[in-house]
PDB file of C-alpha atoms in Angstrom:
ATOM      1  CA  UNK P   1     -32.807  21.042  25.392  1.00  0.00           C
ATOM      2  CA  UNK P   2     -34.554  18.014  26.034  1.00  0.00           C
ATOM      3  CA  UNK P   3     -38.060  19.077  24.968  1.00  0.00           C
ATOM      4  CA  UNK P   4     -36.239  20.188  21.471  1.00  0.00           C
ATOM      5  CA  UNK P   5     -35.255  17.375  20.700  1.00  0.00           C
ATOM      6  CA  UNK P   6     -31.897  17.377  21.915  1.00  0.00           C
ATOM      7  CA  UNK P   7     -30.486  20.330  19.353  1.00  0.00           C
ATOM      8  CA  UNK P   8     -27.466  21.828  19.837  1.00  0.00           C
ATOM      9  CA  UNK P   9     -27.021  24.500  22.481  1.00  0.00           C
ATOM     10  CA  UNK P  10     -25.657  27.354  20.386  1.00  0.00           C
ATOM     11  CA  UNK P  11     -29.088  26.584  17.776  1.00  0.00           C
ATOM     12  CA  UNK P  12     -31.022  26.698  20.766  1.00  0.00           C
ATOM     13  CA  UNK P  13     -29.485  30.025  22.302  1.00  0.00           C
ATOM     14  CA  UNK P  14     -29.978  30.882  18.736  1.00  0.00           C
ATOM     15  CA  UNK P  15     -33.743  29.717  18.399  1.00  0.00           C
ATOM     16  CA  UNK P  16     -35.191  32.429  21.358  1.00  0.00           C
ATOM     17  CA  UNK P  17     -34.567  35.532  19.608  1.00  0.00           C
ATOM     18  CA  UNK P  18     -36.525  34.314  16.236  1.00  0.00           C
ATOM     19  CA  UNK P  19     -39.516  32.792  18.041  1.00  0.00           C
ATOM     20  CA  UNK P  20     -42.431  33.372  20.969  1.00  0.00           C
ATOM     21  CA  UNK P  21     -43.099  31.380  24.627  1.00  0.00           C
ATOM     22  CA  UNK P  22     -39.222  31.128  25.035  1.00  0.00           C
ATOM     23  CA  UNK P  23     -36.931  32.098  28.216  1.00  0.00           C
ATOM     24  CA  UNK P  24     -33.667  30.575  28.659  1.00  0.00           C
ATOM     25  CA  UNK P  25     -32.931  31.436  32.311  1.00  0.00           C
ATOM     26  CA  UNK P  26     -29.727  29.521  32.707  1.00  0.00           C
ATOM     27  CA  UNK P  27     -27.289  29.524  29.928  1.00  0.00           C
ATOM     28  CA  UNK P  28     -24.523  27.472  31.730  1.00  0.00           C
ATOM     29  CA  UNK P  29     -22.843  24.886  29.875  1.00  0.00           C
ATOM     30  CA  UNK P  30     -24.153  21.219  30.526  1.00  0.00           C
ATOM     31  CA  UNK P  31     -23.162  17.477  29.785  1.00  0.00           C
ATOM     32  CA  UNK P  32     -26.014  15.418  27.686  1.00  0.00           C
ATOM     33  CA  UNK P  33     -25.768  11.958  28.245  1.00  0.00           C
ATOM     34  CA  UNK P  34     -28.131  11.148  25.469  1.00  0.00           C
ATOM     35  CA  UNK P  35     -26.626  13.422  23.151  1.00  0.00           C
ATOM     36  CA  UNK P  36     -23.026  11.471  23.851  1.00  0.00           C
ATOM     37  CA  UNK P  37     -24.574   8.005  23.287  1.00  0.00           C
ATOM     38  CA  UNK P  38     -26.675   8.790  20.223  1.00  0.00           C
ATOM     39  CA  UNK P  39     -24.556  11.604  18.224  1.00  0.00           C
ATOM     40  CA  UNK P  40     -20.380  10.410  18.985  1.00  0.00           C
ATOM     41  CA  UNK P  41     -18.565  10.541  16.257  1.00  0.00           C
ATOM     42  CA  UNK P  42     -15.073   8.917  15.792  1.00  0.00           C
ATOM     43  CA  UNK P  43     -12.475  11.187  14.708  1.00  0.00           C
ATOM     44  CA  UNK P  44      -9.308  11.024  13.513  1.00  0.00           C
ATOM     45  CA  UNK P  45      -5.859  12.808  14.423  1.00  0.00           C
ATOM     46  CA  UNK P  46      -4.622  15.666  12.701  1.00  0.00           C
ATOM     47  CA  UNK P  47      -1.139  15.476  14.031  1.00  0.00           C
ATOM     48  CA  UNK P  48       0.872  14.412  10.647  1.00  0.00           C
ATOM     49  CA  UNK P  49       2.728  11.565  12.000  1.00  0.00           C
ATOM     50  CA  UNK P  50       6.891  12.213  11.633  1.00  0.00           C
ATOM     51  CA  UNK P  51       8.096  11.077   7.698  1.00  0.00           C
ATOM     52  CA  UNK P  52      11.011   8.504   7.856  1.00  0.00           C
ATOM     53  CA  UNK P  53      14.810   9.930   7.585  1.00  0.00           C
ATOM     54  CA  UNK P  54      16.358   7.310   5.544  1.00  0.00           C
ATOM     55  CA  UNK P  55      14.973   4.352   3.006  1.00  0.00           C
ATOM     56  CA  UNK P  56      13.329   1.380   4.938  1.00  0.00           C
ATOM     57  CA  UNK P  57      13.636   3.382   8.515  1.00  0.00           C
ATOM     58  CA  UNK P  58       9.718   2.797   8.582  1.00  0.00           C
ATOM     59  CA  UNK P  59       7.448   0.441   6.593  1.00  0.00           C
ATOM     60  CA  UNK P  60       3.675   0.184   6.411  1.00  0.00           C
ATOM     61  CA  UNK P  61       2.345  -3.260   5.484  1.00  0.00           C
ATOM     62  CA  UNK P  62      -1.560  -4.107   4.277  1.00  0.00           C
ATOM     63  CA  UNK P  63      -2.994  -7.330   3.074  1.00  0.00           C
ATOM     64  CA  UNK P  64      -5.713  -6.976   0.759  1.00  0.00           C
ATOM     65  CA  UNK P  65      -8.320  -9.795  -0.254  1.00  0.00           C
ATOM     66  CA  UNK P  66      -9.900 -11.553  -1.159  1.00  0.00           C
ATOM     67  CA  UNK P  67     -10.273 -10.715  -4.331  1.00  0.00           C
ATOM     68  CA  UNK P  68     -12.326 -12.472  -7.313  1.00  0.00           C
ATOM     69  CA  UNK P  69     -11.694 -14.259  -8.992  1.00  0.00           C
ATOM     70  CA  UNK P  70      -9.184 -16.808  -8.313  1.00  0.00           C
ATOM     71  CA  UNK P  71      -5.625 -15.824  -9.979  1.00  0.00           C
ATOM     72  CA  UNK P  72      -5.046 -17.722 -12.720  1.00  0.00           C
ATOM     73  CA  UNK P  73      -1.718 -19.377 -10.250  1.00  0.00           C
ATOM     74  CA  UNK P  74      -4.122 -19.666  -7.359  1.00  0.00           C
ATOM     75  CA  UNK P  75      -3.260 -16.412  -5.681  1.00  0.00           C
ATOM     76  CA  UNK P  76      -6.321 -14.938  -3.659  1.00  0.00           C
ATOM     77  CA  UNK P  77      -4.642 -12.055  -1.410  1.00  0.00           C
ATOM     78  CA  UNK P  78      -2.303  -9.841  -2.041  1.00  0.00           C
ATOM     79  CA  UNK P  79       0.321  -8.183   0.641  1.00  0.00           C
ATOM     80  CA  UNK P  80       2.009  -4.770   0.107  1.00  0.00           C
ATOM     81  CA  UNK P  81       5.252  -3.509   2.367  1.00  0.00           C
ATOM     82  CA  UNK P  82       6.045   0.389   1.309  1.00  0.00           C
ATOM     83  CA  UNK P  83       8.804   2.114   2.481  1.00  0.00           C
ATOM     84  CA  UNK P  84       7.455   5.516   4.107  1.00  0.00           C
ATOM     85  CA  UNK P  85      10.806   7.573   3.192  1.00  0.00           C
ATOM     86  CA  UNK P  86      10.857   6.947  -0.537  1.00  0.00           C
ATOM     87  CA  UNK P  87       7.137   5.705  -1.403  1.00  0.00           C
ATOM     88  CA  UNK P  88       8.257   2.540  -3.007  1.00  0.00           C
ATOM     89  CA  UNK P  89       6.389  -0.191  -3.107  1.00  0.00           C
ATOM     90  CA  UNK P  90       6.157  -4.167  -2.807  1.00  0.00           C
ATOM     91  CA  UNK P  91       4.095  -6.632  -3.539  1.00  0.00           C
ATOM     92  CA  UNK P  92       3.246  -9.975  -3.213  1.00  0.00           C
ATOM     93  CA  UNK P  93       0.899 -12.272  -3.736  1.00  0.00           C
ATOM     94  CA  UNK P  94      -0.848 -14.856  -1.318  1.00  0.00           C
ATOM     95  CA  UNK P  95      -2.637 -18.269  -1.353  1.00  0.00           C
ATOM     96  CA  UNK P  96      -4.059 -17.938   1.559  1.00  0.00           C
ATOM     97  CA  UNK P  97      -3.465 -15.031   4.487  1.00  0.00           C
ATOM     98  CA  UNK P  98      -1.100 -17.301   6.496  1.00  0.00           C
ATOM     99  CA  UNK P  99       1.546 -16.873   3.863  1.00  0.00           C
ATOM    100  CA  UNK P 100       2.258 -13.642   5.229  1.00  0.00           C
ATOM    101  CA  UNK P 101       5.005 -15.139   6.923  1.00  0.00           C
ATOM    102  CA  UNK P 102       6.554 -15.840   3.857  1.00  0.00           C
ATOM    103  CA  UNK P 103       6.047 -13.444   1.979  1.00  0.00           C
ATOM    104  CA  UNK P 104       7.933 -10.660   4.937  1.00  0.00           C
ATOM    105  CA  UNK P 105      10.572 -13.185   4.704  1.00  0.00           C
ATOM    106  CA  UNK P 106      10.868 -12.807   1.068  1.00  0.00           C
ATOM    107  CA  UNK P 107      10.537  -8.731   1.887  1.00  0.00           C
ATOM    108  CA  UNK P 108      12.944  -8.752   3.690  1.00  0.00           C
ATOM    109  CA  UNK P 109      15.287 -10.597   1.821  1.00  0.00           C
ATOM    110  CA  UNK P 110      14.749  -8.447  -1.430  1.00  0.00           C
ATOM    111  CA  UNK P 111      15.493  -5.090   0.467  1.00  0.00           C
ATOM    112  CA  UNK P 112      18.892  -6.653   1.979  1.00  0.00           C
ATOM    113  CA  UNK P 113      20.852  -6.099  -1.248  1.00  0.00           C
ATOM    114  CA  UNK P 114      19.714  -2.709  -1.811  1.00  0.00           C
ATOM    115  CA  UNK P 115      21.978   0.296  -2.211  1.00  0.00           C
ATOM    116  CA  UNK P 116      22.724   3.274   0.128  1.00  0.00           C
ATOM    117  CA  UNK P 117      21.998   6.495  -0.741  1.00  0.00           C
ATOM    118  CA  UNK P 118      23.858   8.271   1.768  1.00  0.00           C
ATOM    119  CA  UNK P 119      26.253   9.401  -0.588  1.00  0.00           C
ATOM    120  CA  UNK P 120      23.771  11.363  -2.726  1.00  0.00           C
ATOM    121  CA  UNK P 121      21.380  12.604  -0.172  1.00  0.00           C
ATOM    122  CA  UNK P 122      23.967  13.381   2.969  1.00  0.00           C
ATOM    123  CA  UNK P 123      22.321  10.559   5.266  1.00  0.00           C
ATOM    124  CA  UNK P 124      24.559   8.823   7.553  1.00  0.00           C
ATOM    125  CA  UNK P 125      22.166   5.381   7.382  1.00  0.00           C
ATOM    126  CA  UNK P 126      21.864   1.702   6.995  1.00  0.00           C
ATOM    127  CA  UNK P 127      19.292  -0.182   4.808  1.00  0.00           C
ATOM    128  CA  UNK P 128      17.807  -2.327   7.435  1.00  0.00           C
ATOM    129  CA  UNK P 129      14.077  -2.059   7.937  1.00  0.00           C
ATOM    130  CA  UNK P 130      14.032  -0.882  11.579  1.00  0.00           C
ATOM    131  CA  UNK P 131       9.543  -0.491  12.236  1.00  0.00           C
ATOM    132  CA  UNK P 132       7.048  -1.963  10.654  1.00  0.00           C
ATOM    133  CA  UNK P 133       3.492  -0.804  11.011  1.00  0.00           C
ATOM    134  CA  UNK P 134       0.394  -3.281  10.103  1.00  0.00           C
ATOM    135  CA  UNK P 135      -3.079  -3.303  11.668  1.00  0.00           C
ATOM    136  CA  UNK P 136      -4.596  -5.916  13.780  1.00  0.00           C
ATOM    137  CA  UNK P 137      -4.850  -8.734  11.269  1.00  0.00           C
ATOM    138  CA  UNK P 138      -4.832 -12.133  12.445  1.00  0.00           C
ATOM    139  CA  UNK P 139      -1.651 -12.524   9.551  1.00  0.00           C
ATOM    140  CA  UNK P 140       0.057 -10.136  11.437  1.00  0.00           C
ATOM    141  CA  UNK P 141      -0.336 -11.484  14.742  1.00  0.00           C
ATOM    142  CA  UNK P 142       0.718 -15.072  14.156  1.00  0.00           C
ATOM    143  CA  UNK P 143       3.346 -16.537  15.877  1.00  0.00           C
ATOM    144  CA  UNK P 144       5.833 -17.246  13.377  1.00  0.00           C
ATOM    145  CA  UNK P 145       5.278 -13.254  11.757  1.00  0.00           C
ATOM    146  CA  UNK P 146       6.194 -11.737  15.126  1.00  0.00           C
ATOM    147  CA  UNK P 147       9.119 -14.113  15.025  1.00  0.00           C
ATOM    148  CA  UNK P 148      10.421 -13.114  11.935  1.00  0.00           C
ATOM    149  CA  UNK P 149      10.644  -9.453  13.181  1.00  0.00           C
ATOM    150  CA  UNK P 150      12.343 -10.359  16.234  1.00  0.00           C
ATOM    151  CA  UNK P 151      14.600 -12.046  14.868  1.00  0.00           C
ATOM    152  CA  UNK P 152      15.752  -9.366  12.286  1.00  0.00           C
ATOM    153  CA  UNK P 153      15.634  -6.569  15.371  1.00  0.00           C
ATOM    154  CA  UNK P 154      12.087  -4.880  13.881  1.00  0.00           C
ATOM    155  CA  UNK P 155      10.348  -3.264  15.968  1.00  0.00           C
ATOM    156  CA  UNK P 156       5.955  -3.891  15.067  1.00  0.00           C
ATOM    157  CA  UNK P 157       3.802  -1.103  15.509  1.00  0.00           C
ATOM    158  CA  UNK P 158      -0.070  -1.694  15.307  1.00  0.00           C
ATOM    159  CA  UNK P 159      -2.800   0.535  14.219  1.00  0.00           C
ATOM    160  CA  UNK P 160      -5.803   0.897  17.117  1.00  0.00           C
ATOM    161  CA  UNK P 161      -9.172  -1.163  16.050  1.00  0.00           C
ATOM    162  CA  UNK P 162     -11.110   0.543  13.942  1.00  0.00           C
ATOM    163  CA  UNK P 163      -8.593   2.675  13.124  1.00  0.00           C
ATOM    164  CA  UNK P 164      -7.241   2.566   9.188  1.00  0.00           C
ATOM    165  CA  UNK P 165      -5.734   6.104   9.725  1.00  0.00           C
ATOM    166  CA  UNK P 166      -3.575   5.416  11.274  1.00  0.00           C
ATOM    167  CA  UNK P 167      -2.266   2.959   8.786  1.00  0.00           C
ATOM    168  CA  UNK P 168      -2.987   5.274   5.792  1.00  0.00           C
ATOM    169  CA  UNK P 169       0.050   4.818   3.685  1.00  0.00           C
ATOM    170  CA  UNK P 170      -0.629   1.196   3.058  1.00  0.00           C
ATOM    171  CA  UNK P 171      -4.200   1.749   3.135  1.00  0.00           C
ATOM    172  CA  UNK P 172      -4.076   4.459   0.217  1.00  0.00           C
ATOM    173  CA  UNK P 173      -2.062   2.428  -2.131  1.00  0.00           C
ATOM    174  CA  UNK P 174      -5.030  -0.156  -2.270  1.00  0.00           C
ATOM    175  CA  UNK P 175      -6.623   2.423  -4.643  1.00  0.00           C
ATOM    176  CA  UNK P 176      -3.532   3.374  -6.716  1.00  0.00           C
ATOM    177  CA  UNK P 177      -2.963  -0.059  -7.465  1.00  0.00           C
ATOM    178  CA  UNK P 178      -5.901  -1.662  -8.423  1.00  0.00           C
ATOM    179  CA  UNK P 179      -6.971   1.593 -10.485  1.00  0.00           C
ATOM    180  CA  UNK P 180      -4.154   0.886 -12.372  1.00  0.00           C
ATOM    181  CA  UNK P 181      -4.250  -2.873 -12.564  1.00  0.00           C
ATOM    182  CA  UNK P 182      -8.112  -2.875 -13.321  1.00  0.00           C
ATOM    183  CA  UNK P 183      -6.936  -0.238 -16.220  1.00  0.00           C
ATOM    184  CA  UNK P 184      -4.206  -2.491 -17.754  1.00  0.00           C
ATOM    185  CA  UNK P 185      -6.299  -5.551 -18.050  1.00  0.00           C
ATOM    186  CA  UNK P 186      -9.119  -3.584 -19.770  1.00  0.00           C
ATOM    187  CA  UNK P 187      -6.839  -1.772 -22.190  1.00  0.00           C
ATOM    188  CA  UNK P 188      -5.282  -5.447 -23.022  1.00  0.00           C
ATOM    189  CA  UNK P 189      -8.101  -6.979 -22.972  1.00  0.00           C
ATOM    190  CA  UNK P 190      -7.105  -9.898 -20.659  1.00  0.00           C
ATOM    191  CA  UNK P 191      -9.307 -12.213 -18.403  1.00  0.00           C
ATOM    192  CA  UNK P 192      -9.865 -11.307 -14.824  1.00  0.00           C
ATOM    193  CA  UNK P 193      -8.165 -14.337 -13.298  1.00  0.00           C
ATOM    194  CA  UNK P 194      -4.900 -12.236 -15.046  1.00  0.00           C
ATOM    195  CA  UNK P 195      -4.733  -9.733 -12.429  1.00  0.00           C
ATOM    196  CA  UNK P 196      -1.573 -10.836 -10.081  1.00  0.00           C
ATOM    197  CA  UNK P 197       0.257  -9.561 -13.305  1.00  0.00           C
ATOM    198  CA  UNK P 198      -1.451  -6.412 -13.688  1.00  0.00           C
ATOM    199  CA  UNK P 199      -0.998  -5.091 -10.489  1.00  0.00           C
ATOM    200  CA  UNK P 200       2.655  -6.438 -10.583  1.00  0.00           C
ATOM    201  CA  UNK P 201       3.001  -4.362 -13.366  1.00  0.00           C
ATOM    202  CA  UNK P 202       0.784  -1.379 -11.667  1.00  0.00           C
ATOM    203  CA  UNK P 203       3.239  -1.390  -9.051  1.00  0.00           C
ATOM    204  CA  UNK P 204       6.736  -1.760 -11.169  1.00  0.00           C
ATOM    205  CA  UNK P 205       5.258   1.640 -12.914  1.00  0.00           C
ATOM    206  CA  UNK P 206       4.406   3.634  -9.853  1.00  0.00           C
ATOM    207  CA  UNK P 207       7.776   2.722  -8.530  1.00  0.00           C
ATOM    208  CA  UNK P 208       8.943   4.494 -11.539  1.00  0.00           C
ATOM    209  CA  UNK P 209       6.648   7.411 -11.860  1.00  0.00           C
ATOM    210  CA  UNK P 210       7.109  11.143 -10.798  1.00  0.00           C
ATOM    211  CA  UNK P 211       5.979  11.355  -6.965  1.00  0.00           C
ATOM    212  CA  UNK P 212       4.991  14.961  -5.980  1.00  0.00           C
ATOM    213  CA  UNK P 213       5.737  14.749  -2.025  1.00  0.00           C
ATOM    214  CA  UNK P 214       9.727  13.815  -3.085  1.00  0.00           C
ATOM    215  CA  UNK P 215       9.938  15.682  -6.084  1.00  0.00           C
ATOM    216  CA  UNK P 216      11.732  12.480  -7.537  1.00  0.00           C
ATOM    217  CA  UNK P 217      10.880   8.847  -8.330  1.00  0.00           C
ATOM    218  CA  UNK P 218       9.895   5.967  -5.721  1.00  0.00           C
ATOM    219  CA  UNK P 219      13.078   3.621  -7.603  1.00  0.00           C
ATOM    220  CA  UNK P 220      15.756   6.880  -7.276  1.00  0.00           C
ATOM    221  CA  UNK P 221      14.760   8.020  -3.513  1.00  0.00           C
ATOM    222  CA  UNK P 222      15.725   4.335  -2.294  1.00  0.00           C
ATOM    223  CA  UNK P 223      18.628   3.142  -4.758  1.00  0.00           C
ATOM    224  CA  UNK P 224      20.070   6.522  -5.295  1.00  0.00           C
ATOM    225  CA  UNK P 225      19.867   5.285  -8.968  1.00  0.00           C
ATOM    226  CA  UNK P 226      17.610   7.158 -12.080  1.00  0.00           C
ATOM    227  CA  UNK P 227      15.644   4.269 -13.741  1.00  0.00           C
ATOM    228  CA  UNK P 228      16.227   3.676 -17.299  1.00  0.00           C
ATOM    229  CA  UNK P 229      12.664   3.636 -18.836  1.00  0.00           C
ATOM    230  CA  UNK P 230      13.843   2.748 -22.343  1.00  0.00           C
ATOM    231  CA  UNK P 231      12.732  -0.809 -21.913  1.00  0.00           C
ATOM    232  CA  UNK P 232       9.759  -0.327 -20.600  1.00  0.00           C
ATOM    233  CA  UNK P 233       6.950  -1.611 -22.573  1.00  0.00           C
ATOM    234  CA  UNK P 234       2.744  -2.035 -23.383  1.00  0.00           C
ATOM    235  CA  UNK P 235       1.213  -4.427 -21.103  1.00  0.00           C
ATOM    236  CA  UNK P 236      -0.956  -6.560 -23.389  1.00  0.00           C
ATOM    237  CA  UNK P 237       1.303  -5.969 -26.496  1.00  0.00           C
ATOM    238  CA  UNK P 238       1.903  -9.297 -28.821  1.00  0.00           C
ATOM    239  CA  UNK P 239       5.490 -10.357 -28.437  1.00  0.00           C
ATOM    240  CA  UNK P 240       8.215 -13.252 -29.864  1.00  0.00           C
ATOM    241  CA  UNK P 241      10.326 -15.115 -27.458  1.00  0.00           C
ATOM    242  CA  UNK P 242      13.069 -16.958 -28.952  1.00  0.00           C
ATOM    243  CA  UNK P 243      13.078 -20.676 -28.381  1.00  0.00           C
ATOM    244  CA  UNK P 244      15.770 -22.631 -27.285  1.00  0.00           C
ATOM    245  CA  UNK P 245      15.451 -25.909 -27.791  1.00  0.00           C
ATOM    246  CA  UNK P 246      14.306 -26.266 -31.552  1.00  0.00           C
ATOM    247  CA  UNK P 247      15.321 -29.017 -34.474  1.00  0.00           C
ATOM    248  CA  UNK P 248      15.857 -26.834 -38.257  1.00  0.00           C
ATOM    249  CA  UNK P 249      12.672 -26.656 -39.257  1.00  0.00           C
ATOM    250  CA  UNK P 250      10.912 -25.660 -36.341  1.00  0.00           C
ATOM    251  CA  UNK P 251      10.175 -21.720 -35.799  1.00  0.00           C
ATOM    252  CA  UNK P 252      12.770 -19.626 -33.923  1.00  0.00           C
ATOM    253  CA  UNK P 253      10.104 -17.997 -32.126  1.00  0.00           C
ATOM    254  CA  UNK P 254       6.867 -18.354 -30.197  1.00  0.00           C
ATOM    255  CA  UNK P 255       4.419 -15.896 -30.208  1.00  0.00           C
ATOM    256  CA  UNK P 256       3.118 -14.319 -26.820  1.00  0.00           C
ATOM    257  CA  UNK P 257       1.128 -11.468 -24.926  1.00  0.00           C
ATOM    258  CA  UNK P 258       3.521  -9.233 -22.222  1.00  0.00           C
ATOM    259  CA  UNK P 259       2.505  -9.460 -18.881  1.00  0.00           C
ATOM    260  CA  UNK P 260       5.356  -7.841 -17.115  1.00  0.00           C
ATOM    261  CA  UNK P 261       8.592  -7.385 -15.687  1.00  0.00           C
ATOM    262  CA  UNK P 262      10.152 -10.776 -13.774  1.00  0.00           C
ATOM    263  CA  UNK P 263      11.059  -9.957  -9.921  1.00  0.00           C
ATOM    264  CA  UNK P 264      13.455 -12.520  -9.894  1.00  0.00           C
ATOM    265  CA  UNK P 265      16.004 -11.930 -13.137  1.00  0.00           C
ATOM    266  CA  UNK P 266      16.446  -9.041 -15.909  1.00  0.00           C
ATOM    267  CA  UNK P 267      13.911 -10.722 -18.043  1.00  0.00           C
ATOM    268  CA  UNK P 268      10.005 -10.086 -18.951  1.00  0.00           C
ATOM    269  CA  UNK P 269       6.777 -12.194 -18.687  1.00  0.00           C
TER     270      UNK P 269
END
C-alpha cells in the first residue's frame, strides 16, 4: 500500500491480476494514518432536516456583505430572516453588521401583525417565531441579539463551523436574490450604488412567485391571502408622482424612475 503510493485498497486488490512481481498475502482490512491526514474529506448530512408545521415555527437568518459599492443610503450588508414553512422572505439592509440587532427587532415586529392561516390549511398554530437558526457570526452572537430572542421566548440554533449546510435555506437565497437584483438594475439601467432597491424589489417578487416545493406562493402559504399582482409594475419604468404642495402655475407632477414597493405604507418608490 505504502510502496504504491498509498492507492486505494480495492485498486490495489484490483492491480495484481493485470500485472507481474505481485503477491498480496494478507488481504485484511487496515487503518492508514497517512491516508486519513492527507485524503479526509468533509461531508455533509443527508438526513433532510424536518420542514416547519406552521408559518414562522422555524426561521433561518444570513447576513450577507459586504458588498460594493456603497448603497447609495450608506447600506453595506444586507440581513435576510425566511420563514422555513412558507419560503417567504425578509430583508433588510445594514450599515454596519452590528445593526443586526435592529434589524431582528424590526423582524420581529413586522411578522407580529401577520394573519393565521389555520383556518385555510387545518393548523391549530400561533404566528410567533418559535427557532431561529443563524451561523456563528459575530452579529449573531452579540449580547444584545441573544437578548432580543430571550426576551421574545426564541429559541437560537447555530450551524457547526465550517458548516453552511446546515444553514442552507438562508444560504441558497443569497443566489436567488442577487441574480435577480443584479438582473433588474441591468435591464433599468441604474447605477450600482442602486442595489438596496433592487434586491428589495427581487425579494417582494419571489415572495410573490410560484414556489414548486408548496405548490403555492411564498405571500399565500403565510397570510392565507392570494396576492393581487395587478399593481405590480417594471422596475426602472419612468413614472409621475403628483405633487402636493404646488402654487397654479407650477406642474402637477414630477417625473421619476420606479424603484419599488415601500415596506412601510401602500405606496411605491
Amino acid at each position: 500500500h505504502q510502496s504504491l503510493g498509498h492507492c486505494n485498497k480495492e485498486d490495489i486488490v484490483k492491480l495484481e491480476e493485470t500485472v507481474d512481481g505481485m503477491k498480496i498475502k494478507c488481504r485484511d482490512d487496515f487503518i492508514c494514518e497517512p491516508c486519513i491526514l492527507g485524503k479526509q474529506t468533509q461531508t455533509t448530512s443527508t438526513i433532510l432536516a424536518t420542514r416547519a408545521t406552521r408559518p414562522l415555527e422555524f426561521v433561518s437568518t444570513d447576513v450577507c456583505g459586504p458588498i460594493e459599492p456603497v448603497s447609495s443610503d450608506g447600506f453595506r450588508y444586507l440581513i435576510s430572516f425566511i420563514d422555513n414553512y412558507s419560503g417567504y422572505v425578509f430583508l433588510y439592509f445594514l450599515k454596519q453588521k452590528s445593526d443586526a440587532a435592529k434589524a431582528l427587532q424590526k423582524f420581529l415586529a413586522d411578522v407580529s401583525p401577520i394573519g393565521k392561516v389555520a383556518n385555510l390549511l387545518n393548523l391549530v398554530s400561533t404566528n410567533t417565531v418559535t427557532k431561529l437558526r443563524s451561523d456563528n457570526g459575530g452579529e449573531y452572537m452579540g449580547k444584545q441579539f441573544k437578548n432580543i430572542l430571550i426576551d421574545n421566548k426564541i429559541r437560537h440554533e447555530q450551524s457547526c463551523p465550517y458548516s453552511p449546510h446546515q444553514n442552507g435555506l438562508a444560504e441558497r437565497g443569497w443566489r436567488t436574490y442577487l441574480d435577480m437584483g443584479r438582473c433588474l438594475l441591468i435591464n433599468a439601467g441604474l447605477e450600482k450604488e442602486m442595489w438596496p432597491y433592487a434586491l428589495m424589489t427581487a425579494a417582494y417578487t419571489r415572495n410573490r412567485c410560484y414556489q414548486q416545493r408548496t405548490h403555492q406562493t411564498p405571500y399565500y402559504m403565510l397570510t392565507g391571502r392570494k396576492q393581487n399582482l395587478d399593481k405590480m409594475h417594471l422596475f426602472g419604468s419612468i413614472c409621475y408622482s403628483y405633487q402636493q404642495n404646488k402654487s397654479k402655475l407650477d406642474p402637477r407632477s414630477r417625473r421619476g424612475i420606479f424603484v419599488g414597493y415601500d415596506k412601510e405604507s401602500p405606496a411605491y418608490l
